[in-house]
Coordinates of C-alpha atoms and ligand atoms in Angstrom, one line a residue:
M1 CA -9.6 -7.6 3.2
V2 CA -7.1 -5.2 4.7
F3 CA -8.1 -3.4 7.9
M4 CA -6.1 -0.3 8.4
T5 CA -5.8 2.5 10.8
A6 CA -3.2 5.2 10.6
S7 CA -2.1 7.4 13.4
F8 CA 0.5 10.1 13.2
D9 CA 2.6 11.8 15.8
S10 CA 5.1 14.4 14.6
K11 CA 7.6 12.0 13.2
V12 CA 6.2 8.4 13.2
Q13 CA 3.3 7.2 11.1
L14 CA 1.7 4.0 12.3
Y15 CA -0.4 1.8 10.0
D16 CA -2.1 -1.1 11.7
L17 CA -3.1 -3.8 9.3
H18 CA -4.7 -5.8 12.2
P19 CA -3.4 -9.3 12.0
P20 CA -6.7 -10.9 13.2
L21 CA -6.9 -13.0 16.4
D22 CA -9.0 -15.4 14.4
D23 CA -5.9 -16.3 12.4
F24 CA -4.1 -17.2 15.7
R25 CA -6.9 -19.5 16.9
T26 CA -7.3 -21.1 13.5
E27 CA -3.6 -21.7 13.0
V28 CA -3.1 -23.0 16.5
L29 CA -6.0 -25.4 16.2
A30 CA -4.8 -26.6 12.8
G31 CA -1.3 -27.1 14.1
L32 CA -2.4 -28.9 17.3
G33 CA -4.7 -31.2 15.3
R34 CA -1.7 -33.1 14.0
P35 CA -0.7 -35.9 13.9
L36 CA -3.9 -37.3 12.5
A37 CA -4.8 -40.7 14.0
G38 CA -2.5 -43.4 12.7
I39 CA 0.0 -40.9 11.2
S40 CA 3.5 -41.1 12.7
Q41 CA 5.7 -38.4 14.3
S42 CA 6.9 -37.4 10.8
A43 CA 4.4 -34.6 11.0
P44 CA 4.4 -33.6 14.7
K45 CA 2.1 -31.1 16.2
S46 CA 3.4 -27.6 15.4
I47 CA 2.5 -23.9 15.8
P48 CA 3.9 -21.3 13.3
P49 CA 6.8 -19.5 15.0
K50 CA 5.4 -16.0 14.2
F51 CA 3.1 -16.5 17.2
L52 CA 6.1 -16.6 19.6
Y53 CA 6.3 -12.9 19.5
D54 CA 3.8 -11.4 21.9
K55 CA 5.2 -8.7 24.2
R56 CA 6.8 -11.2 26.5
G57 CA 8.0 -13.3 23.6
A58 CA 9.7 -10.3 22.0
E59 CA 11.4 -9.4 25.3
L60 CA 12.6 -13.0 25.7
F61 CA 13.9 -13.0 22.2
D62 CA 15.8 -9.8 22.8
A63 CA 17.3 -11.5 25.9
I64 CA 18.4 -14.5 23.7
C65 CA 20.1 -12.1 21.4
T66 CA 22.4 -11.0 24.2
L67 CA 23.5 -14.5 25.2
D68 CA 27.1 -15.7 24.8
E69 CA 25.9 -18.9 23.2
Y70 CA 23.7 -17.1 20.7
Y71 CA 26.5 -15.9 18.4
L72 CA 24.1 -14.8 15.6
T73 CA 23.3 -11.3 16.7
R74 CA 26.7 -10.1 17.7
T75 CA 28.3 -11.7 14.5
E76 CA 25.7 -10.1 12.2
M77 CA 26.2 -6.7 13.9
A78 CA 30.0 -7.0 13.5
I79 CA 29.6 -7.7 9.8
L80 CA 27.2 -4.8 9.4
S81 CA 29.7 -2.5 11.3
A82 CA 32.7 -3.7 9.2
Y83 CA 30.9 -3.1 5.9
A84 CA 28.6 -0.2 6.8
G85 CA 30.3 2.2 4.5
E86 CA 29.9 -0.1 1.5
I87 CA 26.3 -0.9 2.5
A88 CA 25.5 2.8 2.8
T89 CA 26.9 3.4 -0.7
L90 CA 24.7 0.6 -2.1
I91 CA 21.6 2.0 -0.4
G92 CA 22.3 5.5 -1.6
D93 CA 19.2 7.8 -1.1
G94 CA 16.7 4.9 -1.1
V95 CA 14.0 4.0 1.3
L96 CA 15.0 1.3 3.8
I97 CA 12.2 -1.2 4.6
E98 CA 12.9 -3.5 7.5
F99 CA 11.0 -6.8 7.7
G100 CA 10.4 -7.8 11.3
S101 CA 12.0 -4.7 12.8
G102 CA 11.8 -6.0 16.4
S103 CA 13.9 -3.7 18.6
S104 CA 15.6 -2.1 15.5
Q105 CA 19.1 -2.4 16.9
K106 CA 20.8 -3.5 13.7
V107 CA 19.4 -0.8 11.5
R108 CA 21.1 1.7 13.7
I109 CA 24.4 0.5 12.5
I110 CA 23.3 1.4 8.9
L111 CA 21.7 4.7 10.0
D112 CA 24.9 5.7 11.8
A113 CA 26.7 5.3 8.6
M114 CA 24.2 7.2 6.5
P115 CA 22.7 10.0 8.6
Q116 CA 21.2 11.5 5.4
L117 CA 18.8 8.6 5.0
P118 CA 15.4 10.2 4.8
I119 CA 12.8 7.4 5.3
Y120 CA 12.7 4.2 7.3
V121 CA 9.8 1.8 7.2
G122 CA 9.5 -0.9 9.9
L123 CA 7.2 -3.9 9.4
D124 CA 6.4 -6.1 12.4
I125 CA 3.6 -8.3 13.8
S126 CA 4.3 -7.1 17.4
K127 CA 2.5 -3.7 17.4
Q128 CA 3.7 -2.3 20.7
H129 CA 7.3 -3.3 20.1
L130 CA 7.2 -1.8 16.6
Q131 CA 5.7 1.4 17.8
E132 CA 8.2 1.8 20.6
S133 CA 11.2 1.1 18.4
C134 CA 10.1 3.4 15.6
T135 CA 9.4 6.2 18.1
Q136 CA 12.8 5.8 19.6
L137 CA 14.5 5.7 16.1
A138 CA 12.7 9.0 15.1
K139 CA 13.9 10.6 18.4
D140 CA 17.5 9.4 17.9
Y141 CA 17.8 10.3 14.2
P142 CA 16.1 13.7 14.0
G143 CA 16.2 13.9 10.2
L144 CA 14.5 10.5 9.8
E145 CA 10.8 10.0 8.8
A146 CA 9.8 6.7 10.5
I147 CA 6.9 4.7 9.2
A148 CA 5.6 1.7 11.3
I149 CA 3.4 -0.9 9.7
C150 CA 2.0 -3.6 11.9
T151 CA 1.5 -6.6 9.7
D152 CA 2.3 -10.3 9.3
Y153 CA 5.0 -9.9 6.7
T154 CA 5.2 -13.7 6.1
Q155 CA 1.9 -13.3 4.2
P156 CA 1.7 -11.7 0.7
L157 CA 2.0 -8.0 1.5
Q158 CA -0.7 -5.5 0.7
L159 CA 0.7 -2.2 1.9
P160 CA -1.0 1.2 2.0
D161 CA -0.1 3.7 -0.6
I162 CA 2.3 6.0 1.3
P163 CA 3.0 9.1 -0.8
S164 CA 6.5 9.7 0.6
I165 CA 7.8 6.3 -0.5
R166 CA 6.1 6.2 -3.9
N167 CA 8.6 5.9 -6.9
K168 CA 11.6 5.7 -4.5
H169 CA 14.4 3.2 -4.8
K170 CA 13.5 0.6 -2.1
I171 CA 15.9 -1.6 -0.2
G172 CA 14.5 -4.4 2.0
F173 CA 16.4 -5.2 5.2
F174 CA 15.7 -8.7 6.7
P175 CA 18.4 -9.3 9.3
G176 CA 18.7 -12.0 12.0
S177 CA 18.4 -15.0 9.7
S178 CA 14.7 -14.9 10.2
I179 CA 14.4 -16.4 6.7
G180 CA 15.7 -19.6 8.4
N181 CA 12.5 -19.9 10.3
L182 CA 10.6 -20.5 7.1
E183 CA 10.7 -23.8 5.2
P184 CA 12.9 -23.5 2.1
Q185 CA 9.9 -23.4 -0.3
E186 CA 8.3 -20.8 2.0
A187 CA 11.6 -18.8 1.9
V188 CA 11.4 -18.7 -1.9
Q189 CA 7.7 -17.6 -1.7
F190 CA 8.5 -15.0 1.0
L191 CA 11.3 -13.5 -1.2
K192 CA 8.9 -13.6 -4.2
N193 CA 6.3 -11.8 -2.1
T194 CA 8.7 -8.9 -1.4
A195 CA 9.0 -8.1 -5.2
P196 CA 5.9 -6.0 -5.6
L197 CA 6.9 -4.0 -2.6
L198 CA 10.6 -3.6 -3.5
E199 CA 9.7 -3.0 -7.2
Q200 CA 13.1 -3.1 -9.0
G201 CA 14.9 -2.6 -5.6
D202 CA 17.3 -4.6 -3.5
L203 CA 17.3 -6.8 -0.4
L204 CA 19.9 -6.9 2.4
I205 CA 19.4 -10.1 4.2
G206 CA 21.2 -12.0 7.0
V207 CA 21.6 -15.7 6.8
D208 CA 23.1 -18.0 9.4
L209 CA 25.7 -20.5 8.0
K210 CA 26.0 -24.2 8.6
K211 CA 28.4 -25.1 11.4
D212 CA 29.3 -27.5 14.2
K213 CA 26.3 -29.2 15.8
A214 CA 27.4 -28.5 19.3
V215 CA 27.7 -24.7 18.6
L216 CA 24.3 -24.7 17.1
E217 CA 22.6 -26.7 19.8
A218 CA 24.1 -24.5 22.5
A219 CA 22.9 -21.4 20.7
Y220 CA 19.3 -22.8 20.7
D221 CA 19.3 -24.4 24.2
D222 CA 21.3 -22.0 26.4
S223 CA 22.5 -22.7 29.9
Q224 CA 20.3 -20.0 31.5
G225 CA 17.1 -21.5 30.0
I226 CA 16.0 -18.4 28.2
S227 CA 15.4 -20.3 24.9
A228 CA 13.2 -22.7 26.9
D229 CA 11.2 -19.9 28.5
F230 CA 10.8 -18.3 25.0
A231 CA 9.2 -21.6 23.7
L232 CA 7.1 -22.1 26.8
N233 CA 5.8 -18.6 26.6
L234 CA 3.9 -19.7 23.5
L235 CA 1.8 -22.0 25.7
T236 CA 1.3 -19.1 28.2
R237 CA 0.1 -16.9 25.3
I238 CA -2.3 -19.6 24.0
N239 CA -3.7 -20.0 27.6
R240 CA -4.2 -16.2 28.0
E241 CA -5.4 -15.3 24.5
L242 CA -7.3 -18.4 23.5
G243 CA -8.4 -19.7 26.9
A244 CA -6.5 -23.0 26.7
D245 CA -5.3 -24.9 29.8
F246 CA -1.7 -25.9 29.0
E247 CA 0.2 -26.9 32.2
L248 CA 3.7 -25.6 31.4
A249 CA 5.3 -27.9 34.0
N250 CA 4.2 -30.9 31.8
F251 CA 6.4 -29.8 28.9
D252 CA 10.2 -29.8 28.4
Y253 CA 12.1 -27.9 25.8
Q254 CA 14.8 -29.3 23.4
A255 CA 16.7 -28.1 20.4
I256 CA 18.2 -30.7 18.1
Y257 CA 20.3 -30.2 15.0
N258 CA 19.0 -32.2 12.0
P259 CA 21.8 -32.8 9.5
V260 CA 19.4 -31.9 6.7
G261 CA 20.5 -28.4 7.8
R262 CA 18.2 -27.1 10.5
I263 CA 17.8 -26.7 14.2
E264 CA 14.5 -28.2 15.3
M265 CA 12.9 -26.8 18.5
Y266 CA 10.3 -28.7 20.4
L267 CA 8.3 -28.8 23.6
T268 CA 8.1 -32.5 24.6
S269 CA 5.1 -33.7 26.6
L270 CA 6.4 -35.2 29.8
I271 CA 3.2 -37.2 30.5
D272 CA 0.1 -38.5 28.8
Q273 CA -2.2 -35.5 29.0
V274 CA -5.2 -33.8 27.5
V275 CA -5.3 -30.0 26.9
H276 CA -8.5 -28.1 26.2
L277 CA -9.0 -25.2 23.7
D278 CA -12.4 -24.1 22.5
N279 CA -14.2 -27.3 23.5
V280 CA -11.6 -29.2 21.5
E281 CA -9.6 -31.9 23.4
I282 CA -6.0 -32.1 22.3
S283 CA -4.2 -35.2 23.6
F284 CA -0.5 -35.6 24.0
H285 CA 1.2 -38.9 24.8
A286 CA 4.3 -39.0 27.0
G287 CA 7.3 -38.1 24.8
E288 CA 5.2 -36.5 22.0
L289 CA 6.7 -33.5 20.3
L290 CA 5.2 -30.1 19.7
R291 CA 7.4 -28.2 17.3
T292 CA 7.7 -24.5 18.0
E293 CA 10.3 -23.7 15.3
N294 CA 12.7 -24.8 12.7
S295 CA 15.8 -22.7 12.1
Y296 CA 17.4 -23.5 8.7
K297 CA 21.1 -22.9 8.2
Y298 CA 22.4 -22.4 4.6
S299 CA 25.7 -22.4 2.9
I300 CA 26.3 -19.3 0.8
S301 CA 25.6 -21.1 -2.4
E302 CA 22.5 -22.8 -1.0
F303 CA 21.0 -19.5 -0.1
Q304 CA 22.0 -17.9 -3.5
E305 CA 20.0 -20.8 -5.1
I306 CA 17.0 -19.8 -3.1
A307 CA 17.4 -16.2 -4.0
T308 CA 17.7 -17.0 -7.7
L309 CA 14.6 -19.1 -7.6
A310 CA 12.8 -16.0 -6.2
G311 CA 14.1 -13.8 -9.0
F312 CA 17.0 -12.1 -7.2
Q313 CA 20.6 -11.8 -8.3
S314 CA 23.5 -11.7 -5.8
K315 CA 25.4 -8.4 -5.8
R316 CA 27.6 -8.9 -2.7
V317 CA 28.1 -11.3 0.2
W318 CA 29.9 -10.5 3.4
T319 CA 30.9 -12.9 6.2
D320 CA 32.8 -12.8 9.5
P321 CA 36.3 -14.2 9.8
Q322 CA 35.0 -17.4 11.5
Q323 CA 32.4 -17.9 8.7
L324 CA 29.6 -18.1 11.3
F325 CA 27.1 -15.8 9.5
S326 CA 26.5 -14.3 6.1
L327 CA 25.0 -11.0 4.9
H328 CA 23.8 -11.0 1.3
Y329 CA 23.0 -7.9 -0.8
L330 CA 20.6 -9.0 -3.6
H331 CA 19.1 -7.2 -6.5
L332 CA 15.7 -8.0 -8.1
A333 CA 16.5 -9.2 -11.6
S334 CA 14.3 -7.4 -14.1
R335 CA 11.8 -9.6 -15.8
Ligands
LIG401 C1 14.2 -15.1 14.9 N1 15.0 -16.2 14.5 C2 15.9 -15.9 13.5 C3 15.6 -17.0 15.6 C4 16.5 -18.1 15.1 O1 17.7 -18.0 15.4 O2 16.0 -19.0 14.5 C5 14.5 -17.5 16.6 C6 15.1 -18.2 17.8 N2 14.5 -19.1 18.4 C7 15.2 -19.5 19.5 N3 16.3 -18.9 19.5 C8 16.3 -18.0 18.4

């Protein structure tokens, strides 16, 4: 069932599809229930990364994006700026739909190149962040109609019928290499799920490239400890919202590059300990891992294979001179 409320100020429409708290509790309990007795560390305890983004988590992630070590944001922005004219031509007079709009900084590069763009739709799980950023966009781009939809876009999308975007050419925008936080088969499914929303439209998507292990590990375990705070904030959120009793000092953060092509981020239990959540006892032994995220890195051809499996054709790929990051413009192949 979809719960929906809509509120309208002069320029921003907000649709709240209420990602329920029950999902948070259920998914946290399921993820912390692993590994089952007798099963090895091959399936460590884990929590879906989408829950990292409460208000504080979103702020910490914004701080990560400004770090020297975290090359992803500035590199993707440089690619967007370098090719903004070409991107604007491909978008034409379509509707831009951003998945995980966060603080909406990157879309500004596109909007600056196409001030005539009439409609922007932002989808994000973090309602306050979404509302603030859409309101700011509507202020800064006076011709723009901004539509904010609070939803978990990693799930199959059931969007409200919005008259102003009906029958318009739609272009999804999924920057930041957030696709890398999904497992490859989930990435294919996510892309497939966008099809009913984009109709015969396009998708502009940022994808981080494979590179030197040291560069990757520094990007995900920075010298100021902000990446560590970002991961630990998940425990703070579980304590506050679900009444658990995690002791943050009993966990240490690490980011490790696995040569299968992904950075793995963990909180490691420093001691044998028992954490309580809803009358459930969750035990950790010293050295046990709780996975907070995977971040997959794809070569251009690996990502194109994923896109093809989901029914997209590659129209254009841009990269930076150091080949750190890639930006793909995909088109939904007609069936
Ligand atoms: C949101 N996502 C693309 C980030 C990444 O690079 O995988 C999340 C992140 N986690 C720690 N640092 C960045």
